[in-house]
Amino acid sequence: MMGMRLPAKIGEWIKRDKKIHFTFEGQEYFGYEGDTITSALLAAGVKVLGRSFKYHRPRGVLSLANHDINALVTDGVDTNIRADVVKLVNGMQLQAVNTDGGVIKDKRKYIDSISPLLPVGFYYKAFHKPASLFPFWEKLIRKAAGLGIVNFNFPRINKRKLNDFCDVLVIGAGPSGLSAALSAASNGLEVILVDENQYIGGTLTYDHAGQDTSQQILKDLVASVLDHSSIKIYSGAYAAGYYQDHMVPVVTDQGITKVRAKAVIVATGAFEQPPVFHNNDLPGVMLGSAAQRMIHRYAVKPFNIGVVVTANDHGYRVALDLVNAGVEVSALVDMRPKPKQDAQVDALVGKGVQVYTGYCIYEALPVKGKLGVSGALVCPYDEETATADIKNAVRIECDGVAMSAGWAPAGALLYQSGMGVAYRNDIQQFVPNRLPKGVFAAGRVNGVFSLDGRMNDGLRAAAEASNFLGKQVNVVSVAEHQGVSPSHPYPFVHHPKGKNFVDFDEDIQIKDFINAAKEGFDNIELMKRFTTVGMGPSQGKHSNMNAIRILAKIRNLPVEKIGSTTARPFFHPTPMGHLGGRSFHSHRLTSLHAWHQAAGACFVDVGAWSRPAYYQKAGLSRLENIQQESLAVRQSVGIIDSSTLGKVEVCGPDAAEFLERFYTGVYADQKIGRSRYVLLLDELGVMVDDGIATRLADEQFFVTMSTANAPAVYREMQRWLQIWKLNVTLVNVTGAYGVINVAGPKAAKVLSKLVSLDLSEAALPMGRSAKTEMNGVSLRIVRAAFVAKQAYEIYMPSPYALSIWKALLEAGKEEGICPFGTDTQRLLRLELGHPLPGIDTDGLTNPFEMRADHALNMDKPFFIGKRSLEIIAKKPLTKVLVPFVLAENYKGEIPQDCNLIIENGAIKGRVTSISYSPSAKRIIGLAYVAPHQSQLGSVFDIRTDNGSLAKATVVTAPFFNAD
Amino acid sequence: MKLLNCPMNGVRPLSEFLFGGEFREMPNPDASTDLEWASYVHYRDNAPGIKKEWWYHSPSGTWFIAERNTLTDEVLATYLHGNSPVSKVKEPS
């Protein structure tokens, strides 16, 4: 292989004194520091860098700018490395992706010859019947098509996330971005300048047209920017997306920096779009800008004898750069009919370049195995019909083709910010015509192409951004576009054999669009999804504009009527390690958590809390554990950590008034030390939550709420307090107090060993609370009957919860005191017939359906939901929650939560809770049924999961003899 | 990420806030007809435009009203309930 490295030249990005060794497909090569993988391979004369996604066609360089993925390589566990832009590292062992037997000998290359059998979407059509065989075909197809194979041993790499802030973020450091950054900084603004290339300068670093005048401009601009203390540069970094209020994640090898700006100037330039002709994908056929990048950035000669095909004036600049680099340019083929006449043409002709005006490349001629170019078949071209006159074909020998046809604005970030676009016919390009506040566009993305114009447009955008940020500066004007269009409206050459590629990622040809339109997918969004154009890893960067032009032609509509698809963030695919965060799930643990763990608790998440569901005993199933724990509570005594209960102190002169408005009951006359049930509705009269309010003092209530609902209930308290403006202070003491519930017939006996309080029924009946102390710790004990008739909720400051818990266990040893979890608690409360908000209610349940009328005081002037209940009360009930049992000897399929109540084939309700109760020795539950089914003794049918009907009978709760 | 101006804490990132639904002035429950009340609790026109919304700053527990253009997602004003400056919201007639 012949080396293609050019002699050292000014402005090259490589450091020739630093050699880097690597292998590609088993062969040893070297490059220099500053080379990308692709540039080093090209310098070594390697042309075939990869195989295409679908047809396994050999591919070489197309854009050398991450606008295509012809060159994807694997290095060890890492794959889909974008060789065009990834820096060469010593010791890399690279393989092309998606080959069977290497990039040259790929055994799947035969697929290219059967491609007529494999049109777009063929697998959906061919293999959808019988459905049972699709997995077989899918496996084959997935193996044949695709990218690199993901290695599941890839190490977990967390990249850092940083934040940065500035006044103006300038994205793109070409002539317009550099001018904008300098100007904004000189207006006294802090500027961040981002560019995806290793060095700033944009087109100035490669588009020279055979001259070095732009070199001086570049040198001056870069020197001023580097010198300016208010400009911070992120090079080798891409702006990955635009998020609201000017937040832009900037991605580098090291990770993501989230940049928050006050204004953003987008000077991202344009993507070169290939003209489309037969075999335009052969290795050696490349975009003009790619050839220029090769020459000027990496000092690599793109080919030895070349043809330039162009449909704009840029091709002439490319030809001049090629000639200057020592390439023998045998022909310049201009697809436009009107001859260009200026100094550039004269210069080229002077160098012996033959200019064909009104000609196209009909096809690029391959060498054996399509591993390169042997020549170009050049024919007269009819611009109107996009066809070649092959009778007058000329064969031109060459080993490479550079192609220029036009540009697509790199407008992804602008689209994401909410830009509106218009299509300008003078430049054949979409340009912004409406930008959100604080977002500005400059340069080619804004439709400005001349070098002077772009620098001016940068100044204009900087002035507008400065004024947006409160400066007062004059806004320069930018001259209108002069001369011919930089983009051709239809640079396509039809060919009976196809293989004229539009999207190189996905092997999509012109005929695929025509077929898609014939099948009815003739809207740009539908066409994109049917053909998958722009859906590959380069996300339409080199194909989207051509796809729009083709569809416009097919539908005979102007381009602006077709519109454009937009690219979502991220701008380039970004490694997962950059995106993945650390696990910041806030878990709340009670002060007894370590004890629970040591005791074998199986935990369950309840809201933010981690709670024991039950305690695992050796050899028992989950259900057996729960049943044993429940029997302990029924027969003796159990103990549960209820510290997760929401707890709020409502204090102040209006505390009682606040509760009266917030909850459904009466609290004004509540005596100090007494507890009352509280029921919260929303404004629709729907059940939200319940709990207990204990009056601690005249102006102080202690309110509990269910664990999962507590944050929302507390928020609602805060909202209504702000609306009502009552003289109340809310203190959320959820974490401050631990709660231990001692329950069961022996509960009083155990408790009495530790406290001097009189626990008799007369002294501490249901709903009463009392202060006491245990081992010098102040406690409040509330007699509550949620899980058992004899049950005491003990409140203590959280730090003392563990000592009290242990003291209770010690005191209860003789009675076999048994810790139980929330799953057991749910069974226990079900046995008592207590519905749970959120379990036995849904987003529509009103208190009448729950038979909670007793908790409503409709005589109060106001409570949340009261007005709605007045309306609901006038209407007949449609469902009622009832306790039910199955027959004692029930042997059929066991009904589950949410099974439906069926009557004559119609749905009447559903089961909300169901369980086997070892105390009742049968299956018990709660269900919504039609009102006529709700009388005591009524029998209704539950449809079980297997379709059989289970007979259930309405009973009264509790389900067992609680005394 | 969007920024919101909490009237008590200044400009903070959206991740610190919770949306609390559209703000609507409660009609007098005793004086309103069933239809008026049902319209208050159920009816939202969902038409894009400038809306009053409840927002909650979680770390500090602050509820406030934001006047937001739901078409452009632009927040025009934020204030504590009852401290309204001249509102930009057109009340439904």
mmCIF file of C-alpha atoms in Angstrom, chain A residues 243-247 260 437 683-684 711 714-720 722-725 861-862 865-868 870-871 874, chain B residues 1-3 13 18 20-21 26 29-30 32-34 37-38 40-42 54 56 60-64 73-74 80-82:
data_model
loop_
_atom_site.group_PDB
_atom_site.id
_atom_site.type_symbol
_atom_site.label_atom_id
_atom_site.label_comp_id
_atom_site.label_asym_id
_atom_site.label_seq_id
_atom_site.Cartn_x
_atom_site.Cartn_y
_atom_site.Cartn_z
ATOM 1 C CA TYR A 243 -32.856 22.548 26.864
ATOM 2 C CA GLN A 244 -35.174 25.128 28.314
ATOM 3 C CA ASP A 245 -33.907 28.436 29.607
ATOM 4 C CA HIS A 246 -30.638 28.066 27.713
ATOM 5 C CA MET A 247 -29.185 24.946 29.230
ATOM 6 C CA ARG A 260 -26.394 27.463 31.677
ATOM 7 C CA LYS A 437 -35.927 34.858 23.111
ATOM 8 C CA GLU A 683 -62.504 19.252 46.277
ATOM 9 C CA LEU A 684 -64.366 16.615 44.252
ATOM 10 C CA PRO A 711 -45.969 14.171 51.808
ATOM 11 C CA TYR A 714 -48.709 17.915 54.205
ATOM 12 C CA ARG A 715 -48.353 19.821 50.925
ATOM 13 C CA GLU A 716 -52.137 20.240 50.752
ATOM 14 C CA MET A 717 -52.139 21.540 54.333
ATOM 15 C CA GLN A 718 -49.545 24.127 53.327
ATOM 16 C CA ARG A 719 -51.514 25.131 50.229
ATOM 17 C CA TRP A 720 -54.836 25.572 52.007
ATOM 18 C CA GLN A 722 -51.819 29.921 52.324
ATOM 19 C CA ILE A 723 -55.284 30.291 50.802
ATOM 20 C CA TRP A 724 -57.136 30.595 54.101
ATOM 21 C CA LYS A 725 -54.458 32.749 55.765
ATOM 22 C CA PRO A 861 -70.126 25.676 57.241
ATOM 23 C CA PHE A 862 -67.247 24.338 55.142
ATOM 24 C CA GLY A 865 -65.180 18.491 49.366
ATOM 25 C CA LYS A 866 -68.380 19.330 51.260
ATOM 26 C CA ARG A 867 -70.015 21.252 48.420
ATOM 27 C CA SER A 868 -69.300 18.375 46.030
ATOM 28 C CA GLU A 870 -73.939 17.843 48.655
ATOM 29 C CA ILE A 871 -74.270 17.287 44.929
ATOM 30 C CA LYS A 874 -78.584 13.831 45.666
ATOM 31 C CA MET B 1 -33.768 22.321 32.473
ATOM 32 C CA LYS B 2 -36.218 25.066 33.073
ATOM 33 C CA LEU B 3 -35.706 27.675 35.745
ATOM 34 C CA PRO B 13 -34.010 24.670 38.720
ATOM 35 C CA LEU B 18 -43.765 20.315 41.828
ATOM 36 C CA GLY B 20 -49.897 21.797 41.565
ATOM 37 C CA GLY B 21 -52.461 22.179 38.811
ATOM 38 C CA MET B 26 -63.200 29.067 44.319
ATOM 39 C CA PRO B 29 -69.846 27.262 47.947
ATOM 40 C CA ASP B 30 -73.028 28.485 49.600
ATOM 41 C CA SER B 32 -73.056 28.822 43.755
ATOM 42 C CA THR B 33 -75.405 26.523 41.894
ATOM 43 C CA ASP B 34 -74.565 22.853 41.496
ATOM 44 C CA TRP B 37 -69.640 24.274 41.461
ATOM 45 C CA ALA B 38 -69.274 21.290 39.134
ATOM 46 C CA TYR B 40 -65.232 24.843 39.174
ATOM 47 C CA VAL B 41 -64.101 21.376 40.233
ATOM 48 C CA HIS B 42 -64.276 19.588 36.883
ATOM 49 C CA TRP B 54 -49.926 26.389 41.427
ATOM 50 C CA TYR B 56 -44.570 24.163 44.993
ATOM 51 C CA SER B 60 -38.677 25.105 51.339
ATOM 52 C CA GLY B 61 -42.343 24.050 51.215
ATOM 53 C CA THR B 62 -43.451 27.192 49.394
ATOM 54 C CA TRP B 63 -46.621 27.265 47.332
ATOM 55 C CA PHE B 64 -46.915 30.075 44.859
ATOM 56 C CA ASP B 73 -43.839 27.685 28.198
ATOM 57 C CA GLU B 74 -42.861 31.185 29.222
ATOM 58 C CA LEU B 80 -47.479 34.116 46.633
ATOM 59 C CA HIS B 81 -51.211 33.517 46.566
ATOM 60 C CA GLY B 82 -52.972 36.732 47.421
#
